[in-house]
Amino acid sequence: MIIFGITGDLAKRYLLPALYHLCKDDLLPEQMVIIGTSRQSLDLNQFLGQVELCVLDQDKVCDPQVIKKLHSLLELIQIDPVQVSDYTKLKDRLAAIEKDYKICMNRLFYLSIPPQLYQPVIQNLGISGLNGSCQHGDALTRLLVEKPFGYDIASATDLIDRTAEHFTEDQMFRIDHYLAKETVQNILRFRQANPDIEDRWNGASIEAIDIEAYESLGIENRKFYDEIGALRDIIQSHLWQLVALLAMELPQTLTSQLIHSSKEKLLASIGPLPTNKVALNTTRGQYNGYWQDIGNASSSTETFAAVRFNIPTKRWQQTIFTVATGKKLNEKCTRIGIKFIDGTNVEFRIQPQPAVNVISKTPLITNFSDSETPLNHANPDAYERVLIDAIRGDHTLFASRSEILSSWRSLQPLVDEWAKGHPSLKHYQPASRPSDLLRFSKS
Ligand code: BG6
């Protein structure tokens, strides 16, 4: 596994702790090397000393044996990701490792880097021949990319097309770690296990579906957030994927191929949200103090965003969907609320404390054991699943090219109207209550 950007926030907050837990549970491949790339020359001990690996509730203390094992798997290599000549160093190192192990290894390139670097890095990997496996083997090479995939429909199309010059769709793993969260995985299981509810899973019975992802943290060290904002960071990816899982036709069986095909159809059916309703049906805000955090006193990047919309299909046109997200709010809470006309309420609580809660006259099945996962500790982090699935080559939890493009097509009118200042940006106090911000303009 080659991690580009190992010193970044994402690698430190999510990736390395996930690797620690996989290592602890003995779930990493027997023969594995993890190479972290960074621009500066770094000492491995010093670097690991800065990373908090044991972040899950059940970690009382870090296990020194596991730290030692992880340490032995990891090495750092100094590379400037935009210099194609530096990739020879990486190529030589991979060849040397494979010579030592006397096998062709599967290679997983993980791009945990700012999005503006995706294109150059992907191109450099391709030009250096790192998109294939070692010379005489049939091992697989895969590319894992973090969101956002593009800044708008044009750049997303361009990124996807250019990536396709070097990597096939089969090699691509576009990460949306929300799809790997326990309760998110249970959305389809819940629909499958409760046929009575599934019969009423439509606009004639459901009046509103609210999808909310709120955080108490600000943007932390992620200076590049200023070019992204909440719409691109959370709505276009995570929340739009949740819309897809909630509103898609339920496939007969939950295979990767059928799930993707159903999601793709649903996302395409949303179409571009009406431009003339953007000012009315969306809201965007920025927390006070964001300018200082980002070091840009004229930034109008949103840290809170919400959109209300309909899906113009026979099944859903009567239901009001609302998606909302924000940073520096009074709590960290991600949930989906489904309000039925007859008073039934279903809540998928994603975090904290994953759960499916229902208010219903008839009993519903809400507990699902995850028999297919190899992850055996309670409440595994989403990144552990992401990594295991990519290592095994299972595409179920990764976003397809068509899903990404349809999401951008739907949200492009927001990108355009917001850039013109419609609706205007509201400023809010840190620790605000989301309900105070979730107000749309009056028509
Ligand atoms: C990431 C976003 O995808 O998700 C971050 O880029 C955000 O801005 C994070 O903080 C939230 O993830 P989680 O799993 O903590 O809800």
PDB file of N, CA and C in Angstrom, residues 354-388:
ATOM      1  N   PRO A 354     -24.504   4.396  16.636  1.00  0.00           N
ATOM      2  CA  PRO A 354     -25.286   3.910  15.513  1.00  0.00           C
ATOM      3  C   PRO A 354     -26.521   3.134  15.969  1.00  0.00           C
ATOM      4  N   ALA A 355     -27.671   3.418  15.339  1.00  0.00           N
ATOM      5  CA  ALA A 355     -28.899   2.713  15.716  1.00  0.00           C
ATOM      6  C   ALA A 355     -29.962   2.946  14.654  1.00  0.00           C
ATOM      7  N   VAL A 356     -30.941   2.031  14.611  1.00  0.00           N
ATOM      8  CA  VAL A 356     -32.132   2.293  13.811  1.00  0.00           C
ATOM      9  C   VAL A 356     -33.271   2.424  14.814  1.00  0.00           C
ATOM     10  N   ASN A 357     -33.889   3.603  14.898  1.00  0.00           N
ATOM     11  CA  ASN A 357     -34.963   3.831  15.863  1.00  0.00           C
ATOM     12  C   ASN A 357     -36.278   3.987  15.104  1.00  0.00           C
ATOM     13  N   VAL A 358     -37.319   3.341  15.613  1.00  0.00           N
ATOM     14  CA  VAL A 358     -38.595   3.497  14.912  1.00  0.00           C
ATOM     15  C   VAL A 358     -39.744   3.795  15.859  1.00  0.00           C
ATOM     16  N   ILE A 359     -40.666   4.584  15.363  1.00  0.00           N
ATOM     17  CA  ILE A 359     -41.954   4.733  16.038  1.00  0.00           C
ATOM     18  C   ILE A 359     -42.950   4.186  15.029  1.00  0.00           C
ATOM     19  N   SER A 360     -43.600   3.087  15.390  1.00  0.00           N
ATOM     20  CA  SER A 360     -44.464   2.444  14.410  1.00  0.00           C
ATOM     21  C   SER A 360     -45.533   1.631  15.129  1.00  0.00           C
ATOM     22  N   LYS A 361     -46.710   1.559  14.521  1.00  0.00           N
ATOM     23  CA  LYS A 361     -47.787   0.767  15.144  1.00  0.00           C
ATOM     24  C   LYS A 361     -47.473  -0.720  15.050  1.00  0.00           C
ATOM     25  N   THR A 362     -46.812  -1.119  13.970  1.00  0.00           N
ATOM     26  CA  THR A 362     -46.456  -2.535  13.816  1.00  0.00           C
ATOM     27  C   THR A 362     -44.961  -2.720  14.098  1.00  0.00           C
ATOM     28  N   PRO A 363     -44.597  -3.868  14.690  1.00  0.00           N
ATOM     29  CA  PRO A 363     -43.168  -4.055  15.002  1.00  0.00           C
ATOM     30  C   PRO A 363     -42.316  -4.151  13.735  1.00  0.00           C
ATOM     31  N   LEU A 364     -41.123  -3.612  13.802  1.00  0.00           N
ATOM     32  CA  LEU A 364     -40.226  -3.638  12.639  1.00  0.00           C
ATOM     33  C   LEU A 364     -38.891  -4.247  13.039  1.00  0.00           C
ATOM     34  N   ILE A 365     -38.225  -4.837  12.063  1.00  0.00           N
ATOM     35  CA  ILE A 365     -36.897  -5.410  12.341  1.00  0.00           C
ATOM     36  C   ILE A 365     -35.859  -4.296  12.230  1.00  0.00           C
ATOM     37  N   THR A 366     -35.096  -4.112  13.289  1.00  0.00           N
ATOM     38  CA  THR A 366     -34.132  -3.004  13.279  1.00  0.00           C
ATOM     39  C   THR A 366     -32.710  -3.440  13.641  1.00  0.00           C
ATOM     40  N   ASN A 367     -32.537  -4.734  13.930  1.00  0.00           N
ATOM     41  CA  ASN A 367     -31.195  -5.204  14.300  1.00  0.00           C
ATOM     42  C   ASN A 367     -30.642  -6.106  13.226  1.00  0.00           C
ATOM     43  N   PHE A 368     -29.452  -5.826  12.812  1.00  0.00           N
ATOM     44  CA  PHE A 368     -28.867  -6.625  11.734  1.00  0.00           C
ATOM     45  C   PHE A 368     -27.472  -7.039  12.147  1.00  0.00           C
ATOM     46  N   SER A 369     -27.213  -8.339  12.051  1.00  0.00           N
ATOM     47  CA  SER A 369     -25.838  -8.736  12.363  1.00  0.00           C
ATOM     48  C   SER A 369     -25.075  -8.741  11.044  1.00  0.00           C
ATOM     49  N   ASP A 370     -23.859  -8.291  11.124  1.00  0.00           N
ATOM     50  CA  ASP A 370     -23.068  -8.146   9.912  1.00  0.00           C
ATOM     51  C   ASP A 370     -22.257  -9.423   9.702  1.00  0.00           C
ATOM     52  N   SER A 371     -22.938 -10.446   9.165  1.00  0.00           N
ATOM     53  CA  SER A 371     -22.271 -11.744   9.086  1.00  0.00           C
ATOM     54  C   SER A 371     -21.164 -11.770   8.035  1.00  0.00           C
ATOM     55  N   GLU A 372     -21.245 -10.827   7.072  1.00  0.00           N
ATOM     56  CA  GLU A 372     -20.265 -10.903   5.986  1.00  0.00           C
ATOM     57  C   GLU A 372     -18.950 -10.200   6.297  1.00  0.00           C
ATOM     58  N   THR A 373     -18.954  -9.382   7.345  1.00  0.00           N
ATOM     59  CA  THR A 373     -17.726  -8.620   7.559  1.00  0.00           C
ATOM     60  C   THR A 373     -16.700  -9.429   8.339  1.00  0.00           C
ATOM     61  N   PRO A 374     -15.433  -9.293   7.982  1.00  0.00           N
ATOM     62  CA  PRO A 374     -14.406  -9.967   8.765  1.00  0.00           C
ATOM     63  C   PRO A 374     -14.052  -9.146  10.014  1.00  0.00           C
ATOM     64  N   LEU A 375     -14.626  -7.932  10.099  1.00  0.00           N
ATOM     65  CA  LEU A 375     -14.228  -7.058  11.197  1.00  0.00           C
ATOM     66  C   LEU A 375     -14.931  -7.513  12.461  1.00  0.00           C
ATOM     67  N   ASN A 376     -14.147  -7.902  13.458  1.00  0.00           N
ATOM     68  CA  ASN A 376     -14.794  -8.567  14.582  1.00  0.00           C
ATOM     69  C   ASN A 376     -14.877  -7.747  15.861  1.00  0.00           C
ATOM     70  N   HIS A 377     -14.461  -6.496  15.837  1.00  0.00           N
ATOM     71  CA  HIS A 377     -14.678  -5.740  17.059  1.00  0.00           C
ATOM     72  C   HIS A 377     -15.895  -4.849  16.901  1.00  0.00           C
ATOM     73  N   ALA A 378     -16.436  -4.441  18.023  1.00  0.00           N
ATOM     74  CA  ALA A 378     -17.660  -3.645  17.977  1.00  0.00           C
ATOM     75  C   ALA A 378     -17.382  -2.301  17.307  1.00  0.00           C
ATOM     76  N   ASN A 379     -18.327  -1.834  16.508  1.00  0.00           N
ATOM     77  CA  ASN A 379     -18.264  -0.489  15.971  1.00  0.00           C
ATOM     78  C   ASN A 379     -16.960  -0.147  15.247  1.00  0.00           C
ATOM     79  N   PRO A 380     -16.600  -0.954  14.257  1.00  0.00           N
ATOM     80  CA  PRO A 380     -15.349  -0.658  13.556  1.00  0.00           C
ATOM     81  C   PRO A 380     -15.451   0.664  12.807  1.00  0.00           C
ATOM     82  N   ASP A 381     -14.341   1.290  12.641  1.00  0.00           N
ATOM     83  CA  ASP A 381     -14.364   2.548  11.923  1.00  0.00           C
ATOM     84  C   ASP A 381     -14.573   2.287  10.433  1.00  0.00           C
ATOM     85  N   ALA A 382     -15.256   3.257   9.784  1.00  0.00           N
ATOM     86  CA  ALA A 382     -15.564   3.095   8.364  1.00  0.00           C
ATOM     87  C   ALA A 382     -14.306   2.876   7.527  1.00  0.00           C
ATOM     88  N   TYR A 383     -13.219   3.520   7.903  1.00  0.00           N
ATOM     89  CA  TYR A 383     -11.998   3.372   7.105  1.00  0.00           C
ATOM     90  C   TYR A 383     -11.438   1.958   7.137  1.00  0.00           C
ATOM     91  N   GLU A 384     -11.701   1.239   8.210  1.00  0.00           N
ATOM     92  CA  GLU A 384     -11.241  -0.157   8.240  1.00  0.00           C
ATOM     93  C   GLU A 384     -11.947  -0.956   7.153  1.00  0.00           C
ATOM     94  N   ARG A 385     -13.253  -0.744   7.027  1.00  0.00           N
ATOM     95  CA  ARG A 385     -14.004  -1.447   5.982  1.00  0.00           C
ATOM     96  C   ARG A 385     -13.518  -1.050   4.607  1.00  0.00           C
ATOM     97  N   VAL A 386     -13.302   0.271   4.436  1.00  0.00           N
ATOM     98  CA  VAL A 386     -12.866   0.774   3.137  1.00  0.00           C
ATOM     99  C   VAL A 386     -11.562   0.077   2.730  1.00  0.00           C
ATOM    100  N   LEU A 387     -10.639   0.006   3.663  1.00  0.00           N
ATOM    101  CA  LEU A 387      -9.339  -0.580   3.345  1.00  0.00           C
ATOM    102  C   LEU A 387      -9.451  -2.065   3.058  1.00  0.00           C
ATOM    103  N   ILE A 388     -10.192  -2.766   3.890  1.00  0.00           N
ATOM    104  CA  ILE A 388     -10.346  -4.209   3.685  1.00  0.00           C
ATOM    105  C   ILE A 388     -11.005  -4.484   2.338  1.00  0.00           C
TER     106      ILE A 388
END
